[in-house]
Short mmCIF file of C-alpha atoms in Angstrom, two decimals:
data_model
loop_
_atom_site.label_atom_id
_atom_site.label_comp_id
_atom_site.label_asym_id
_atom_site.label_seq_id
_atom_site.Cartn_x
_atom_site.Cartn_y
_atom_site.Cartn_z
CA UNK A 1 0.12 -3.53 13.52
CA UNK A 2 1.92 -6.82 13.16
CA UNK A 3 1.29 -6.90 9.50
CA UNK A 4 2.66 -3.22 9.06
CA UNK A 5 5.77 -4.20 11.37
CA UNK A 6 6.40 -7.43 9.31
CA UNK A 7 5.80 -5.48 6.02
CA UNK A 8 8.26 -2.67 6.97
CA UNK A 9 10.88 -5.20 8.04
CA UNK A 10 10.62 -7.12 4.76
CA UNK A 11 10.80 -3.90 2.61
CA UNK A 12 13.63 -2.25 4.46
CA UNK A 13 15.87 -5.24 4.57
CA UNK A 14 15.03 -6.55 1.08
CA UNK A 15 15.47 -3.09 -0.35
CA UNK A 16 18.81 -2.49 1.00
CA UNK A 17 20.08 -6.03 0.20
CA UNK A 18 18.86 -5.66 -3.37
CA UNK A 19 20.63 -2.32 -3.69
CA UNK A 20 23.92 -3.67 -2.24
CA UNK A 21 23.79 -6.76 -4.51
CA UNK A 22 23.13 -4.74 -7.59
CA UNK A 23 25.90 -2.30 -6.72
CA UNK A 24 28.38 -5.28 -6.19
CA UNK A 25 27.35 -6.93 -9.34
CA UNK A 26 27.67 -3.64 -11.43
CA UNK A 27 31.18 -2.67 -9.97
CA UNK A 28 32.74 -6.04 -9.98
CA UNK A 29 36.10 -6.18 -11.28
CA UNK A 30 37.88 -9.54 -10.74
CA UNK A 31 41.20 -8.48 -12.35
CA UNK A 32 44.09 -10.64 -11.99
CA UNK A 33 43.72 -13.40 -9.34
CA UNK A 34 47.43 -12.79 -8.27
CA UNK A 35 46.90 -9.06 -7.60
CA UNK A 36 46.51 -8.09 -3.96
CA UNK A 37 45.69 -4.32 -4.38
CA UNK A 38 41.96 -3.40 -4.03
CA UNK A 39 40.00 -1.83 -7.22
CA UNK A 40 37.93 1.00 -6.01
CA UNK A 41 34.25 0.93 -7.27
CA UNK A 42 33.12 3.82 -9.54
CA UNK A 43 30.05 4.55 -7.48
CA UNK A 44 31.20 3.47 -3.90
CA UNK A 45 33.96 4.12 -1.51
CA UNK A 46 33.93 0.34 -0.59
CA UNK A 47 36.98 -1.34 -2.24
CA UNK A 48 36.10 -4.38 -4.43
CA UNK A 49 38.86 -6.76 -3.98
CA UNK A 50 40.36 -9.09 -6.63
CA UNK A 51 38.92 -12.32 -7.18
CA UNK A 52 40.91 -14.57 -5.05
CA UNK A 53 39.94 -12.45 -2.01
CA UNK A 54 36.40 -11.47 -3.06
CA UNK A 55 34.11 -13.88 -1.35
CA UNK A 56 35.82 -13.65 2.17
CA UNK A 57 35.49 -9.79 1.81
CA UNK A 58 31.80 -9.86 0.82
CA UNK A 59 30.98 -12.09 3.79
CA UNK A 60 32.79 -9.74 6.24
CA UNK A 61 31.13 -6.65 4.51
CA UNK A 62 27.64 -8.45 4.77
CA UNK A 63 28.14 -9.22 8.42
CA UNK A 64 29.45 -5.98 9.57
CA UNK A 65 27.98 -3.41 7.19
CA UNK A 66 24.75 -4.71 5.65
CA UNK A 67 23.43 -6.64 8.70
CA UNK A 68 24.01 -3.64 11.22
CA UNK A 69 22.49 -1.29 8.62
CA UNK A 70 19.23 -3.38 8.33
CA UNK A 71 19.13 -3.82 12.25
CA UNK A 72 19.49 -0.02 12.59
CA UNK A 73 16.66 0.56 10.11
CA UNK A 74 14.48 -1.68 12.52
CA UNK A 75 14.76 0.77 15.30
CA UNK A 76 13.38 3.29 12.81
CA UNK A 77 10.52 0.66 11.85
CA UNK A 78 9.74 0.05 15.66
CA UNK A 79 9.23 4.02 16.02
CA UNK A 80 7.19 4.20 12.94
CA UNK A 81 4.91 1.34 14.18
CA UNK A 82 4.52 3.24 17.47
CA UNK A 83 3.77 6.46 15.79
CA UNK A 84 1.04 4.67 13.66
CA UNK A 85 -0.55 3.25 16.67
CA UNK A 86 -0.61 6.87 18.48
CA UNK A 87 -2.08 8.35 15.28
CA UNK A 88 -4.80 5.70 15.16
CA UNK A 89 -5.59 6.43 18.84
CA UNK A 90 -6.02 10.09 18.07
CA UNK A 91 -7.87 9.64 15.05
CA UNK A 92 -10.36 7.28 16.73
CA UNK A 93 -10.93 9.79 19.67
CA UNK A 94 -11.44 12.52 17.16
CA UNK A 95 -14.24 10.37 15.38
CA UNK A 96 -15.67 9.37 18.76
CA UNK A 97 -16.01 13.02 19.89
CA UNK A 98 -17.60 13.89 16.54
CA UNK A 99 -20.11 11.02 16.68
CA UNK A 100 -20.88 11.83 20.17
CA UNK A 101 -21.24 15.56 19.54
CA UNK A 102 -23.89 14.58 16.81
CA UNK A 103 -25.63 12.08 19.00
CA UNK A 104 -26.15 14.62 21.84
CA UNK A 105 -27.42 17.26 19.66
CA UNK A 106 -30.25 14.89 18.60
CA UNK A 107 -30.82 12.84 21.62
CA UNK A 108 -29.63 14.43 24.67
CA UNK A 109 -31.41 14.01 27.80
CA UNK A 110 -30.49 14.79 31.47
CA UNK A 111 -30.47 11.26 32.37
CA UNK A 112 -27.45 10.72 30.00
CA UNK A 113 -25.08 13.15 31.64
CA UNK A 114 -23.39 10.60 33.85
CA UNK A 115 -22.62 8.25 30.98
CA UNK A 116 -21.32 11.21 29.14
CA UNK A 117 -19.03 12.30 31.90
CA UNK A 118 -17.32 8.81 31.98
CA UNK A 119 -16.66 8.96 28.30
CA UNK A 120 -15.22 12.42 28.69
CA UNK A 121 -12.97 11.28 31.40
CA UNK A 122 -11.87 8.20 29.31
CA UNK A 123 -11.27 10.52 26.32
CA UNK A 124 -9.22 12.96 28.33
CA UNK A 125 -7.05 10.27 29.88
CA UNK A 126 -6.32 8.57 26.46
CA UNK A 127 -5.49 11.90 24.98
CA UNK A 128 -3.22 13.12 27.89
CA UNK A 129 -1.42 9.72 27.68
CA UNK A 130 -1.13 9.84 23.77
CA UNK A 131 0.27 13.38 23.97
CA UNK A 132 2.82 12.40 26.64
CA UNK A 133 3.99 9.64 24.70
CA UNK A 134 4.66 11.85 21.64
CA UNK A 135 6.56 14.24 23.63
CA UNK A 136 8.67 11.41 25.03
CA UNK A 137 9.31 10.03 21.36
CA UNK A 138 10.38 13.63 20.22
CA UNK A 139 12.46 13.93 23.49
CA UNK A 140 14.49 10.71 23.18
CA UNK A 141 14.53 9.95 19.54
CA UNK A 142 13.92 13.30 17.78
CA UNK A 143 17.68 13.90 17.16
CA UNK A 144 18.56 10.43 16.16
CA UNK A 145 15.61 10.52 13.46
CA UNK A 146 16.80 14.05 12.39
CA UNK A 147 20.30 12.94 11.80
CA UNK A 148 18.99 9.69 10.00
CA UNK A 149 16.64 11.80 7.83
CA UNK A 150 19.52 14.31 6.94
CA UNK A 151 21.88 11.49 5.99
CA UNK A 152 19.28 9.88 3.76
CA UNK A 153 18.59 13.10 2.14
CA UNK A 154 22.33 13.65 1.48
CA UNK A 155 22.70 10.20 0.00
CA UNK A 156 19.72 10.75 -2.29
CA UNK A 157 21.25 14.20 -3.31
CA UNK A 158 24.65 12.73 -3.97
CA UNK A 159 23.28 10.14 -6.27
CA UNK A 160 21.08 12.74 -8.18
CA UNK A 161 24.12 14.99 -8.47
CA UNK A 162 26.14 12.20 -10.03
CA UNK A 163 23.15 11.44 -12.49
CA UNK A 164 22.80 15.13 -13.43
CA UNK A 165 26.46 16.11 -13.61
CA UNK A 166 27.74 13.00 -15.51
CA UNK A 167 28.83 14.06 -19.07
CA UNK A 168 30.06 10.88 -20.65
CA UNK A 169 27.70 8.22 -22.12
CA UNK A 170 27.09 5.17 -19.89
CA UNK A 171 25.14 1.93 -20.32
CA UNK A 172 21.38 1.65 -19.61
CA UNK A 173 22.61 -0.41 -16.45
CA UNK A 174 24.54 2.46 -15.28
CA UNK A 175 21.49 4.88 -15.19
CA UNK A 176 19.20 2.09 -13.76
CA UNK A 177 21.67 1.45 -10.81
CA UNK A 178 22.15 5.12 -10.11
CA UNK A 179 18.39 6.03 -10.49
CA UNK A 180 17.39 3.06 -8.46
CA UNK A 181 19.99 4.13 -5.79
CA UNK A 182 18.52 7.65 -5.85
CA UNK A 183 14.87 6.28 -5.61
CA UNK A 184 15.54 4.01 -2.55
CA UNK A 185 17.28 6.63 -0.57
CA UNK A 186 14.68 9.17 -1.44
CA UNK A 187 12.04 6.72 -0.31
CA UNK A 188 13.95 6.38 2.97
CA UNK A 189 13.92 10.22 3.44
CA UNK A 190 10.50 11.03 2.34
CA UNK A 191 8.23 7.77 3.04
CA UNK A 192 9.75 6.53 6.19
CA UNK A 193 9.26 9.70 8.38
CA UNK A 194 5.70 10.11 7.02
CA UNK A 195 3.90 8.56 10.26
CA UNK A 196 5.68 11.05 12.36
CA UNK A 197 4.62 14.15 10.34
CA UNK A 198 1.07 12.66 10.46
CA UNK A 199 1.20 12.18 14.16
CA UNK A 200 2.48 15.57 14.98
CA UNK A 201 -0.26 17.09 12.79
CA UNK A 202 -2.78 15.25 14.48
CA UNK A 203 -1.93 16.21 17.98
CA UNK A 204 -2.81 19.98 17.59
CA UNK A 205 -6.24 18.86 15.97
CA UNK A 206 -7.31 16.30 18.70
#
């Protein structure tokens, strides 16, 4: 699970940093160094300031926008890792139950009842604790994850709407930036919640 946690940390952080770097590069508009008014981006509500003030603004934006977003994603990542652990426990319990059932059908003897009783007690304990943990996750983080999911879907739909509704011709870079942004937030909305879906589908089967 350490590998999974590190991989998700790297993917979520690098993906968003690359997204913002490409967006800034595409929408960069230096203008006149003496100008003080912000030039607003074509694909973002964030003002791109003139050249004389660009790097201080980018530094502040990175510290107070990019870094908090990446850190908030890590809360999601921690929950994903926990959901993956619980799903693995339930899957292992199911495999052990099936294996024991086949073994019992073939080699069952009265003398093995005590050993089976201990196994059943262990399985029951692990199952109950896992289900309680799933319920606690849904209770404490369900609304947060729901809002996060809806926001990711909304952003992805906005990018898709802009791509479909744009009538004027643009460069290949324009479509690359917009399509890449749509894929990124679409992945946030569809891939990151997948462990929670698998976990909740595993609970009734176990």
